Tab-separated table of N, CA and C and ligand atoms in Angstrom:
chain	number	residue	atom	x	y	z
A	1	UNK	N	232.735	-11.851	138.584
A	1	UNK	CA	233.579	-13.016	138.271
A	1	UNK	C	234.924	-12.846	139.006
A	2	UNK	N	235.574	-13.949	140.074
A	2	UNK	CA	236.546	-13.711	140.680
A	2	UNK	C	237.883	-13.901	139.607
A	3	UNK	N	238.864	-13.556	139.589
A	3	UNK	CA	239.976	-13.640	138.953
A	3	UNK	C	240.333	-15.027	138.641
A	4	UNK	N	240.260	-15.894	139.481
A	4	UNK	CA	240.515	-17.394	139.363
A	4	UNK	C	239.503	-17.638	138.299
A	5	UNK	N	238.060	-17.597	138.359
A	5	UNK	CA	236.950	-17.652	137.327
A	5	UNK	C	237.327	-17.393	136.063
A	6	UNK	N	237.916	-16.111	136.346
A	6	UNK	CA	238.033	-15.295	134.929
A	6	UNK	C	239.582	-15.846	134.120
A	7	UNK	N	240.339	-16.245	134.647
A	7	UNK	CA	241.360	-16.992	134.372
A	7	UNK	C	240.687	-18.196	133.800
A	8	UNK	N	240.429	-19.553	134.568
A	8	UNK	CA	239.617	-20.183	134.211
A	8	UNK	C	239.162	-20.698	132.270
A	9	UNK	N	238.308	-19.397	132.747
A	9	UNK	CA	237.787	-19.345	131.219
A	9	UNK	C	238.382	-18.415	130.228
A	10	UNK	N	239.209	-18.336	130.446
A	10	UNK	CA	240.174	-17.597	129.360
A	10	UNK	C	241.040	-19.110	129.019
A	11	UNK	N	241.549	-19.969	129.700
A	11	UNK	CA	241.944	-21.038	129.736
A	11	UNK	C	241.381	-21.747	128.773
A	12	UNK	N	240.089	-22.128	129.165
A	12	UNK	CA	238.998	-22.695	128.856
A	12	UNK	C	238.709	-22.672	127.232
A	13	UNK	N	238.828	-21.035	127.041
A	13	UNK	CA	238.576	-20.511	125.440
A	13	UNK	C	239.649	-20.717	125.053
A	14	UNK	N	241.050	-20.939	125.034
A	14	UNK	CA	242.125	-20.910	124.375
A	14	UNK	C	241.867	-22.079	124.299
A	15	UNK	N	242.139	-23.377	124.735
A	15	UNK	CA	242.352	-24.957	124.699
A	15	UNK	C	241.254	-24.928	123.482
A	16	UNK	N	239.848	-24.289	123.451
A	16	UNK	CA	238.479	-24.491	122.701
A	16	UNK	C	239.024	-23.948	121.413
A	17	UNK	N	239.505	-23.098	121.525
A	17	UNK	CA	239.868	-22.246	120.078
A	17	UNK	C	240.964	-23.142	119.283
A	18	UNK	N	242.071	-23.424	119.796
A	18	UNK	CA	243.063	-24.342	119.638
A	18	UNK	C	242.624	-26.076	118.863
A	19	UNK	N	241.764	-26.138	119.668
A	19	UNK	CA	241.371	-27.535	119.778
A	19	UNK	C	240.689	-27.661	118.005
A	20	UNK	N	239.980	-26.225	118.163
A	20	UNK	CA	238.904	-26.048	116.940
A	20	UNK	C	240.165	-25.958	115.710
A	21	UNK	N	240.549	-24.873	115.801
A	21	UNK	CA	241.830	-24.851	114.508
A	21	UNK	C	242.714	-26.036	114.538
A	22	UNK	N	242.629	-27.017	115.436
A	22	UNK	CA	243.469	-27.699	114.854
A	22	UNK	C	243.113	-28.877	114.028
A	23	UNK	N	241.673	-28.982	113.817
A	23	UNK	CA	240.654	-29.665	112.918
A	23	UNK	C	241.396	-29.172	111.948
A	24	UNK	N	240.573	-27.664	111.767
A	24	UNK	CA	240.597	-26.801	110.349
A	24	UNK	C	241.918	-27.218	109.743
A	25	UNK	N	242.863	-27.170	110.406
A	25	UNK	CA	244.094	-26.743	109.564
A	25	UNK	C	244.631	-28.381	109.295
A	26	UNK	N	244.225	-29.249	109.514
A	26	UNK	CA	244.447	-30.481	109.033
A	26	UNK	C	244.875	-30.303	107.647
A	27	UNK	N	244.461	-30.057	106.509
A	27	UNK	CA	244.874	-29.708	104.701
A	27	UNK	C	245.730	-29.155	104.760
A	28	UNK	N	246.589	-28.282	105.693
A	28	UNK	CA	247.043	-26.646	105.251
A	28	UNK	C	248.660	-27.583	105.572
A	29	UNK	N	249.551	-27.319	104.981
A	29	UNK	CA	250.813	-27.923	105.446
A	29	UNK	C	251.648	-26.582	106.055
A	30	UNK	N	252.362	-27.014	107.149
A	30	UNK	CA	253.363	-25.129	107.276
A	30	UNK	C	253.126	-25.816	109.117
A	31	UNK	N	254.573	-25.223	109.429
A	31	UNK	CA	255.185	-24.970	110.564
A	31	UNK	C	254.147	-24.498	111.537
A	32	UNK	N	254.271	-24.298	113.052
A	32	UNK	CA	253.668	-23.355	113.719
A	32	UNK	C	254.146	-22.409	114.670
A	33	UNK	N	253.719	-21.176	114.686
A	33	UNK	CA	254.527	-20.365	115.790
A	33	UNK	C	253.432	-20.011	117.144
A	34	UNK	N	254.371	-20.462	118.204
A	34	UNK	CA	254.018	-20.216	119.611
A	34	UNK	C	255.004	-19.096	119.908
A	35	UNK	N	253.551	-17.927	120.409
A	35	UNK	CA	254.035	-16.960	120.998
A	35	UNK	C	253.946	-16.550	122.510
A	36	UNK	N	255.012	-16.729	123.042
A	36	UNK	CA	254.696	-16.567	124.648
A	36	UNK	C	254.534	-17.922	125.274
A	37	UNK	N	255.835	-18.515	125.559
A	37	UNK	CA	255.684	-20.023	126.063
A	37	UNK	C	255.400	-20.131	127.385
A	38	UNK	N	255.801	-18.910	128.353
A	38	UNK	CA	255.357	-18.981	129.789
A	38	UNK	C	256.005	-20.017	130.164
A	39	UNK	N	255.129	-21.349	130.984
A	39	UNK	CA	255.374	-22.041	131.766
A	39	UNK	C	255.336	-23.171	130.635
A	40	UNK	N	254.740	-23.111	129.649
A	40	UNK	CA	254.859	-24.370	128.797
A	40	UNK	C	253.586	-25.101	128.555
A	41	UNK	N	252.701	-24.657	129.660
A	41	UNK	CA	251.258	-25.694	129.043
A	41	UNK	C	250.660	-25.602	127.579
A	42	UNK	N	250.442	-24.129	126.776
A	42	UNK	CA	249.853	-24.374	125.273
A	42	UNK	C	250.956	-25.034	124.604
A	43	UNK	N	252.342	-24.733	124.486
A	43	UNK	CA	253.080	-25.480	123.913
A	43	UNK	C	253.187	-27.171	124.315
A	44	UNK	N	253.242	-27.208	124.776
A	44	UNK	CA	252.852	-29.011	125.416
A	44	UNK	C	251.438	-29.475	124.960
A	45	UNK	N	250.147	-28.309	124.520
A	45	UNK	CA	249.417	-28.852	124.340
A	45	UNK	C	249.060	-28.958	123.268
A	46	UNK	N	249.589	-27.784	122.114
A	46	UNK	CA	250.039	-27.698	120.312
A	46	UNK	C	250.611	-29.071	120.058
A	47	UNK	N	251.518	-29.561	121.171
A	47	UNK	CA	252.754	-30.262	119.922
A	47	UNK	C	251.936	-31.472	120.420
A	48	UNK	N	251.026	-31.847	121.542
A	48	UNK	CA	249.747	-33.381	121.282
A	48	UNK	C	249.058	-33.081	120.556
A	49	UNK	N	248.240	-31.758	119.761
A	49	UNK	CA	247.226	-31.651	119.250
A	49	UNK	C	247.940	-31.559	117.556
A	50	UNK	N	249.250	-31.432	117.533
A	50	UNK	CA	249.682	-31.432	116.019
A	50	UNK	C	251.363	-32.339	116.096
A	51	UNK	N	251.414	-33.230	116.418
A	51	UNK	CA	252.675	-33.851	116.641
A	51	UNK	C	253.256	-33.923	115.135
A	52	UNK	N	253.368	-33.460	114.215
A	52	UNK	CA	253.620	-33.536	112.959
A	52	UNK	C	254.365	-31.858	112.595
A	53	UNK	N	254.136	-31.649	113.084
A	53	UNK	CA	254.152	-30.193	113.173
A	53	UNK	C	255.679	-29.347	113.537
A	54	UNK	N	256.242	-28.798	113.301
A	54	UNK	CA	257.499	-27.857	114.054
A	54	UNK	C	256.858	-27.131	114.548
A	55	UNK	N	257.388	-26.476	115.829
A	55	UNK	CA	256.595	-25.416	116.539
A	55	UNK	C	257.758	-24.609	117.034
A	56	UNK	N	257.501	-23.245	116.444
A	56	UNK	CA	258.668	-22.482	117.342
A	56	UNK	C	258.225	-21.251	117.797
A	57	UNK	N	258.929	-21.543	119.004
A	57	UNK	CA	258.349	-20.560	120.012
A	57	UNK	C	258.990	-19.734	120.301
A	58	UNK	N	258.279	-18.740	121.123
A	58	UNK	CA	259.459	-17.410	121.477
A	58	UNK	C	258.837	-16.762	122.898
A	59	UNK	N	259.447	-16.552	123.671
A	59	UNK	CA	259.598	-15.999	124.493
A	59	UNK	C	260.531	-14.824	125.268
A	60	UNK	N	260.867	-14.339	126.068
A	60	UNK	CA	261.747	-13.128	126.400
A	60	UNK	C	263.190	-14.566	127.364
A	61	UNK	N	262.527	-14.895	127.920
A	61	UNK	CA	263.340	-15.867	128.659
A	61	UNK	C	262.415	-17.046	128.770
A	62	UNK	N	263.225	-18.372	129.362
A	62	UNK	CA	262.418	-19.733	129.836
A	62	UNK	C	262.479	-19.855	131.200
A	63	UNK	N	260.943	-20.021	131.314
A	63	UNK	CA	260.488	-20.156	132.690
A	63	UNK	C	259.673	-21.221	132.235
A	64	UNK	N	259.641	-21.954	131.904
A	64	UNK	CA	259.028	-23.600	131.557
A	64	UNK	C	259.547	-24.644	132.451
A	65	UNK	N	258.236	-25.654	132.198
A	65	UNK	CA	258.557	-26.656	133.278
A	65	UNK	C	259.494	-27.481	132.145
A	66	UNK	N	260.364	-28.158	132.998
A	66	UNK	CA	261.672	-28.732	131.640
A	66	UNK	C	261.027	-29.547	131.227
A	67	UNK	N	260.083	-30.010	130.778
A	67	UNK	CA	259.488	-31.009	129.856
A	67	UNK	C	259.001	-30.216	128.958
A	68	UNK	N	258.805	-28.891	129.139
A	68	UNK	CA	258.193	-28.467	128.141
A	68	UNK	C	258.724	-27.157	127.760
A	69	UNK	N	260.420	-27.357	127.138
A	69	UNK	CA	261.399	-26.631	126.501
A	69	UNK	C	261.572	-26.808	125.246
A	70	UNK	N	261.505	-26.132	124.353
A	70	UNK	CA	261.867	-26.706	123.231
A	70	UNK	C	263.314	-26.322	122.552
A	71	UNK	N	263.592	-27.690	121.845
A	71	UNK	CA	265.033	-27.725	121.734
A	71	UNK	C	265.227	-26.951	121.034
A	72	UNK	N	266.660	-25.958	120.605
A	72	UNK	CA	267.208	-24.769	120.781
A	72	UNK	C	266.945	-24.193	119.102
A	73	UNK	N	266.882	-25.093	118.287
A	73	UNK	CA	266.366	-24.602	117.058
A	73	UNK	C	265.237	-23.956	116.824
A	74	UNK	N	264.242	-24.861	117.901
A	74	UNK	CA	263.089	-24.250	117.859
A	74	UNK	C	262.548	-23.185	118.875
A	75	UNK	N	263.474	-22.578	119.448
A	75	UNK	CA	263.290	-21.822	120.718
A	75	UNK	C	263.554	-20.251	120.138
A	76	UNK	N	263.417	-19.447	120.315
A	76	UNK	CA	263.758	-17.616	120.130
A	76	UNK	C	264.023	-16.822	121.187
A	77	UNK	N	264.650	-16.924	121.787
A	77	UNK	CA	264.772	-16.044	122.851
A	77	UNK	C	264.704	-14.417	122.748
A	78	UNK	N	264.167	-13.624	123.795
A	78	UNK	CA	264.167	-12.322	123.838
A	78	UNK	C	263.665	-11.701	123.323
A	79	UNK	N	263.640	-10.099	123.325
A	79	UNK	CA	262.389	-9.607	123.018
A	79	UNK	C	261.859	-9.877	121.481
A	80	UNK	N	260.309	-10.056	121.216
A	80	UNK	CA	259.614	-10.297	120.116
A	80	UNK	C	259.453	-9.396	119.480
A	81	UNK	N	260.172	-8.223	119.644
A	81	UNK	CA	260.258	-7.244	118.183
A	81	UNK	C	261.505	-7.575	117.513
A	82	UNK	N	262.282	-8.083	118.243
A	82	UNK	CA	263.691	-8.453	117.741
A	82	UNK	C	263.748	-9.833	116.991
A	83	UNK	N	263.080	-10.913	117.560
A	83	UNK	CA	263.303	-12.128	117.467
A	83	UNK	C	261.983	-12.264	115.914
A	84	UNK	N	261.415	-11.940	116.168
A	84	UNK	CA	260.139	-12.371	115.151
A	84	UNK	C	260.061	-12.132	113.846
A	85	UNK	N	260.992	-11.035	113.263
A	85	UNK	CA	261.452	-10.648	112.316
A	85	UNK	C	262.387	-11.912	111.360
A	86	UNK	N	263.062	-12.231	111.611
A	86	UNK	CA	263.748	-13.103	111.115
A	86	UNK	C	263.185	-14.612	111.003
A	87	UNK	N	261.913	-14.978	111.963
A	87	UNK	CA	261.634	-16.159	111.681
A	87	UNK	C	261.983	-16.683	110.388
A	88	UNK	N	261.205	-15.907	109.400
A	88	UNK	CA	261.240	-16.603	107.653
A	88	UNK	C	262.406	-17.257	107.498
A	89	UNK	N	263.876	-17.020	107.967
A	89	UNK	CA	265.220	-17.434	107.258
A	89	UNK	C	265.308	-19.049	108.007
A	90	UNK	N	264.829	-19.023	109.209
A	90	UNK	CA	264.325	-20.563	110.093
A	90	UNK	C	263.067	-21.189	109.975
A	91	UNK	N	262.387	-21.147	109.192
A	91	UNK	CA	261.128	-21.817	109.010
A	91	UNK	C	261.757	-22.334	108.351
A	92	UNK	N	260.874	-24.141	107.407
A	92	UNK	CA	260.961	-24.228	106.196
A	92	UNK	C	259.849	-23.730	105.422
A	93	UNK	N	258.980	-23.098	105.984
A	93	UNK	CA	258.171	-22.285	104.818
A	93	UNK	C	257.065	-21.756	105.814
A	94	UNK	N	256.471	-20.852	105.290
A	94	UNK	CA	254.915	-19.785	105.654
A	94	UNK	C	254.387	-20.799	107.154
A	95	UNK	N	254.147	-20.439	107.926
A	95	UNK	CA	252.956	-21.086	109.057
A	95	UNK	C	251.982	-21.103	108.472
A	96	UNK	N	251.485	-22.377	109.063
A	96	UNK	CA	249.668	-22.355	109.030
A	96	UNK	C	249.161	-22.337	110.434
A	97	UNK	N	249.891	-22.029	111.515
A	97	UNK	CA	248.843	-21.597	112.651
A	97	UNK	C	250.308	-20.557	113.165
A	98	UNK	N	249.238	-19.870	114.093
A	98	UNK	CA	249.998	-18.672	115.039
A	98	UNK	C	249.212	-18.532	115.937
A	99	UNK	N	249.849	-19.154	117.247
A	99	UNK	CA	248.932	-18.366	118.332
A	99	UNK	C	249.874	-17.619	119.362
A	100	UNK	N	249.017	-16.852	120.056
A	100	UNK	CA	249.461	-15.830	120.268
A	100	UNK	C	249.182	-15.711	122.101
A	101	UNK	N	249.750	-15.919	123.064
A	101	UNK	CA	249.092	-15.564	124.118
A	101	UNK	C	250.640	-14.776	124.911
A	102	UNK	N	250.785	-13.651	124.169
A	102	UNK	CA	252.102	-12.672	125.395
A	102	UNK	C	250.916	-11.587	127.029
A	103	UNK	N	249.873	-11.656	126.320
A	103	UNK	CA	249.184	-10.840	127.280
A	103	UNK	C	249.946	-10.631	129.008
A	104	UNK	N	250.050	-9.412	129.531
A	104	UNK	CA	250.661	-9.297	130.602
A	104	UNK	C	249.191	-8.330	131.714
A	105	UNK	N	249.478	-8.102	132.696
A	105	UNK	CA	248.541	-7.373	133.431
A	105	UNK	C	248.307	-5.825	133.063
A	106	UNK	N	249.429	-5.089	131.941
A	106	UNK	CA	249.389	-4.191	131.669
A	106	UNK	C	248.780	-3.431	130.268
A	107	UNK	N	247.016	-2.981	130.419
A	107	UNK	CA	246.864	-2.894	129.174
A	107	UNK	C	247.199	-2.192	127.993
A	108	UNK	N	247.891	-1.120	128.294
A	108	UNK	CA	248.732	-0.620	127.333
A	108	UNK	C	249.586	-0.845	126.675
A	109	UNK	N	250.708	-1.900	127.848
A	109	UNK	CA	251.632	-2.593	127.027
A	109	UNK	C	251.198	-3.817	125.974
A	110	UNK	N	249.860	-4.436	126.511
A	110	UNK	CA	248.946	-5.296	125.597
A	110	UNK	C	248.674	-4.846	124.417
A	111	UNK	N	247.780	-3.968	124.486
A	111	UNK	CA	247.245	-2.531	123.117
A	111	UNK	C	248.728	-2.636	122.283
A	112	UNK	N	249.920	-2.076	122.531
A	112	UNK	CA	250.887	-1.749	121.723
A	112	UNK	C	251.488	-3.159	120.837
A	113	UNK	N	251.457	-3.675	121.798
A	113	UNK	CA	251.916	-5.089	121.322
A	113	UNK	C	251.448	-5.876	120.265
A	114	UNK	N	249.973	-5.855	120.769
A	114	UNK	CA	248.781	-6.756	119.684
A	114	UNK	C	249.232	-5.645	118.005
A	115	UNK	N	249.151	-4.420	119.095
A	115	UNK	CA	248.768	-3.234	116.910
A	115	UNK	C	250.167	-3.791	116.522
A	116	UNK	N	251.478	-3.786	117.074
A	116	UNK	CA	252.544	-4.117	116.066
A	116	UNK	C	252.643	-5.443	115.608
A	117	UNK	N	251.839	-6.581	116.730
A	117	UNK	CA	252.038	-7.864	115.941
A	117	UNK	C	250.891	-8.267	114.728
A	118	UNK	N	249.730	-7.289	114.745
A	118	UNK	CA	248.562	-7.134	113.739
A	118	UNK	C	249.633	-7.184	112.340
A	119	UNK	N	250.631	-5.940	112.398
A	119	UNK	CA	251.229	-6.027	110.888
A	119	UNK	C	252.905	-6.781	111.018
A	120	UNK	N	253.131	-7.199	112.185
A	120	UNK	CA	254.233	-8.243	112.251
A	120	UNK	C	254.089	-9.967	111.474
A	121	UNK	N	252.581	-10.527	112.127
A	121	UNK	CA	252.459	-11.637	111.553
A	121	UNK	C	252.005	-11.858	110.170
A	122	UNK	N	251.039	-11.494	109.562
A	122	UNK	CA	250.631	-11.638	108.323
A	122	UNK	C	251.822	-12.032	107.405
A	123	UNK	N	253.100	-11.326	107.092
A	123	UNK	CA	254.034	-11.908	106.357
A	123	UNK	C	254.603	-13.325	106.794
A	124	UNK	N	254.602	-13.641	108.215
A	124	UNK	CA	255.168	-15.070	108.419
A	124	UNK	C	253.859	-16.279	108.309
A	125	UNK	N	252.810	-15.914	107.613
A	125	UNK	CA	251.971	-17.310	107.290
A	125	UNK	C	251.804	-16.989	105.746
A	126	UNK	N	250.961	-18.627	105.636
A	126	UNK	CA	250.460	-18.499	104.672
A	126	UNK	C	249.355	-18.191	104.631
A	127	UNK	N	248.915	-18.258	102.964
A	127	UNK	CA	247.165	-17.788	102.613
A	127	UNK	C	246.517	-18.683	103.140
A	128	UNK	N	245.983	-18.527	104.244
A	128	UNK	CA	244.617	-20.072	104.348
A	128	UNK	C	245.335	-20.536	106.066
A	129	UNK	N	246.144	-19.734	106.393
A	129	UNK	CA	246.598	-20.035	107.804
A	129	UNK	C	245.965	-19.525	108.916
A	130	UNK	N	245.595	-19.956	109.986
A	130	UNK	CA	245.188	-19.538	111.087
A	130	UNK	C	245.701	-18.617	112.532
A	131	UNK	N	245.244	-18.016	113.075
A	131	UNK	CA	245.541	-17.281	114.062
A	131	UNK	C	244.891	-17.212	115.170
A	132	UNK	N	245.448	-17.447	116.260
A	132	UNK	CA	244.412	-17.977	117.576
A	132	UNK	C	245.094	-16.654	118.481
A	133	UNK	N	244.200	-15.895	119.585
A	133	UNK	CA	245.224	-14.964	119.798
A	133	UNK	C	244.488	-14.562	120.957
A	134	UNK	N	245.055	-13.906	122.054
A	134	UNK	CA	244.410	-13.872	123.473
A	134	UNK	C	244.108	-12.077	123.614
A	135	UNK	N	244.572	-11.306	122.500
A	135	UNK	CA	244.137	-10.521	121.933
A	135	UNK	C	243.560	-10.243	120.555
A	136	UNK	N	242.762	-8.691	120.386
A	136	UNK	CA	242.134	-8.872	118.890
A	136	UNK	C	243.576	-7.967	118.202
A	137	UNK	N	243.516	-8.878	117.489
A	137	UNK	CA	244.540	-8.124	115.914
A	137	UNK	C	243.601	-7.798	114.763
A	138	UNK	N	243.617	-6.162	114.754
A	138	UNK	CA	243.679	-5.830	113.444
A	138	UNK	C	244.518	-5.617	111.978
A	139	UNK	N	244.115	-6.101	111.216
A	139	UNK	CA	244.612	-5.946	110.190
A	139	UNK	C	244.027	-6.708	109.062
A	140	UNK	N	244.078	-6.108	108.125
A	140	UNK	CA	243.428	-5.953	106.579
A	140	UNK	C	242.751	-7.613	106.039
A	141	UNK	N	244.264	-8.192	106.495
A	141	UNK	CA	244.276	-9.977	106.284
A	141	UNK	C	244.176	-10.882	107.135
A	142	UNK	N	243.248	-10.433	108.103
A	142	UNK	CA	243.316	-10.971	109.270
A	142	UNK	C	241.838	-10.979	109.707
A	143	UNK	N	241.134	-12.103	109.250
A	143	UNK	CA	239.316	-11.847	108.903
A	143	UNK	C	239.421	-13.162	110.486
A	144	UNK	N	238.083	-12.076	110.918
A	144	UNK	CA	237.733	-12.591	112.394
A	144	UNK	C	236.931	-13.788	111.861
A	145	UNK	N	237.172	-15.464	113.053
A	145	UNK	CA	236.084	-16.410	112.559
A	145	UNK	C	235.242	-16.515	113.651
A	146	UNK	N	234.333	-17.342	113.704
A	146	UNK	CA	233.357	-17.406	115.060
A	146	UNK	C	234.508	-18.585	116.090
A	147	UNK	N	234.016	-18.435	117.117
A	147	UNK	CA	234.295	-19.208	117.920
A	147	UNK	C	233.638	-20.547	118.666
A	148	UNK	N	234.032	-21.476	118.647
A	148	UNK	CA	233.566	-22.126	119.426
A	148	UNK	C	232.487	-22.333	120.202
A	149	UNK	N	231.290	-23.265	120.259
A	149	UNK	CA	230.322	-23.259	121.206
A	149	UNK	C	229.986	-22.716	122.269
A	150	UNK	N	230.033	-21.814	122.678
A	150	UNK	CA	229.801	-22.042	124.376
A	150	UNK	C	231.194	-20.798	124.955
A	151	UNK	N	231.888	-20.421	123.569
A	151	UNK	CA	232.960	-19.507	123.964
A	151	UNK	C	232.391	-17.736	124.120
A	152	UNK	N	232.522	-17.261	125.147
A	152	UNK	CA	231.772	-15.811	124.959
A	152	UNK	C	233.056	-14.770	124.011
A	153	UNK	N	232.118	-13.724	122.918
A	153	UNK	CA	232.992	-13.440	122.095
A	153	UNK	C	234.247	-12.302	123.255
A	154	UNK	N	235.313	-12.112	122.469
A	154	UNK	CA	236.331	-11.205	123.325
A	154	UNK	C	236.827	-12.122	123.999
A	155	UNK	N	236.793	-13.051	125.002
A	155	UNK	CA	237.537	-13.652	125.875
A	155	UNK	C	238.690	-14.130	124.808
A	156	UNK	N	238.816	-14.808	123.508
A	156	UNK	CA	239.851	-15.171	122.741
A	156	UNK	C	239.376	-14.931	120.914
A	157	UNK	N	240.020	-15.019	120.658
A	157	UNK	CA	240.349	-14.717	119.352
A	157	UNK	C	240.671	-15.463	118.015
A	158	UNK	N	239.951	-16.036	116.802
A	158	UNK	CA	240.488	-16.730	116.072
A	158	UNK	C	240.291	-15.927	114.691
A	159	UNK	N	241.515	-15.942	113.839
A	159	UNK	CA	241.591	-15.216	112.773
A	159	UNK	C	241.977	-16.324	111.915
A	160	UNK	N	241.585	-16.250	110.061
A	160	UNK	CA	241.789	-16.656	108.931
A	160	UNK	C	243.209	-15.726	108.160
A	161	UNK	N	244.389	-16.196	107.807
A	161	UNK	CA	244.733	-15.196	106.859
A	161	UNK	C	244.354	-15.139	105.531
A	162	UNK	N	243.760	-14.160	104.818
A	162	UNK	CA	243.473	-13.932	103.556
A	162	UNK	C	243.849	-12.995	102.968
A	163	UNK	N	244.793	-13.379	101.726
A	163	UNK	CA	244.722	-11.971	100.845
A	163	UNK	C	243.878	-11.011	99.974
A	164	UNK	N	243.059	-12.180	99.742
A	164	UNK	CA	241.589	-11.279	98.708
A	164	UNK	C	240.530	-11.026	99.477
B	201	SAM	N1	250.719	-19.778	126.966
B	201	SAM	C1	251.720	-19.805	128.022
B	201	SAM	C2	251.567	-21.051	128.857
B	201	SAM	O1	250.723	-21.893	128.521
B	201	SAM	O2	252.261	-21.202	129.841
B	201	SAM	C3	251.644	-18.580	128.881
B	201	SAM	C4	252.215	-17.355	128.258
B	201	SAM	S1	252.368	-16.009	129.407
B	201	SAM	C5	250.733	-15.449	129.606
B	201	SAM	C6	253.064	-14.726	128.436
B	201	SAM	C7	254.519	-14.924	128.081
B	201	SAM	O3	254.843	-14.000	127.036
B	201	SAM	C8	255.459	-14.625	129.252
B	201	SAM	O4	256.252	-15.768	129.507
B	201	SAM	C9	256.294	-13.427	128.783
B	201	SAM	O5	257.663	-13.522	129.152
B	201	SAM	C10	256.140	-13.481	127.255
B	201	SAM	N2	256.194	-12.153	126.639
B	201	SAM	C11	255.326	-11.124	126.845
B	201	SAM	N3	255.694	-10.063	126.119
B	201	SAM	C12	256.811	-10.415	125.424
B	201	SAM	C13	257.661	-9.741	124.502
B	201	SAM	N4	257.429	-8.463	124.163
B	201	SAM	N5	258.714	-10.412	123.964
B	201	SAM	C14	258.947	-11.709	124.325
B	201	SAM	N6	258.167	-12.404	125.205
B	201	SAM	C15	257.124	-11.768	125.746
């Protein structure tokens, strides 16, 4: 599979995964957090697929196309061990989705990242909230769901939060 391919459908599975939770979570009321805005396409494509929705995002810096910035309340700048902590005091309450795409070319720095955001996110949702994620997160409350038709497993990631 050439890199463009394999890009592609990593693409492909995120929009699918996305597309799918954003059925599910129709009942669930709660904010959403975008992690890793990049250039801006999932965030541009969250806030058509949930226009009802707050979405706040975080990134290290903005490198977005200016249409797809979000205004400064809803923005976090800098690093996500720093910034992510405090969400709760700026929400108005628990998320019901979190997705997650910081992935970089480096898999170690990936590995470290995913294990601290495994026990970073669980406190910023609620019970019955979703997690879409371009890595796997472990953790206790964080029950793997199937994916999508036609999605091969590993390429993306969708988690339930549950406490029981
Ligand atoms: N989903 C985005 C889009 O549609 O354009 C692409 C996100 S891009 C793959 C990953 C982003 O995560 C980069 O913009 C990078 O700056 C950010 N990122 C990665 N690690 C981070 C960290 N530790 N703290 C803050 N931002 C981080």
């Amino acid at each position: 599979l050439s890199r463009l391919d394999s890009n592609i459908r990593r693409l492909e599975a995120q929009r699918a995964c996305l597309n799918l939770v954003a059925e599910r979570l129709r009942h669930l009321q709660g904010p959403v957090i975008e992690l890793g805005l990049g250039n801006g396409r999932t965030y541009d494509h969250l806030r058509e697929l949930l226009p009802d929705r707050e979405i706040f995002v975080f990134d290290r810096q903005v490198g977005a196309h200016p249409d797809c910035v979000p205004d400064s309340e809803h923005l976090l700048l800098g690093e996500i061990r720093d910034t992510l902590p405090g969400l709760l005091e700026r929400m108005p309450g628990k998320a019901a989705l979190a997705h997650s795409d910081l992935g970089t070319a480096d898999a170690v720095v990936n590995g470290v990242l995913a294990a601290w955001l495994a026990e970073a996110l669980p406190p910023l949702l609620l019970e019955g909230a979703w997690v879409v994620s371009d890595r796997s997160l472990r953790s206790a409350s964080l029950r793997a769901q199937p994916l999508p038709p036609g999605i091969t497993p590993d390429r993306y990631f969708i988690y339930r939060h549950e406490l029981k």
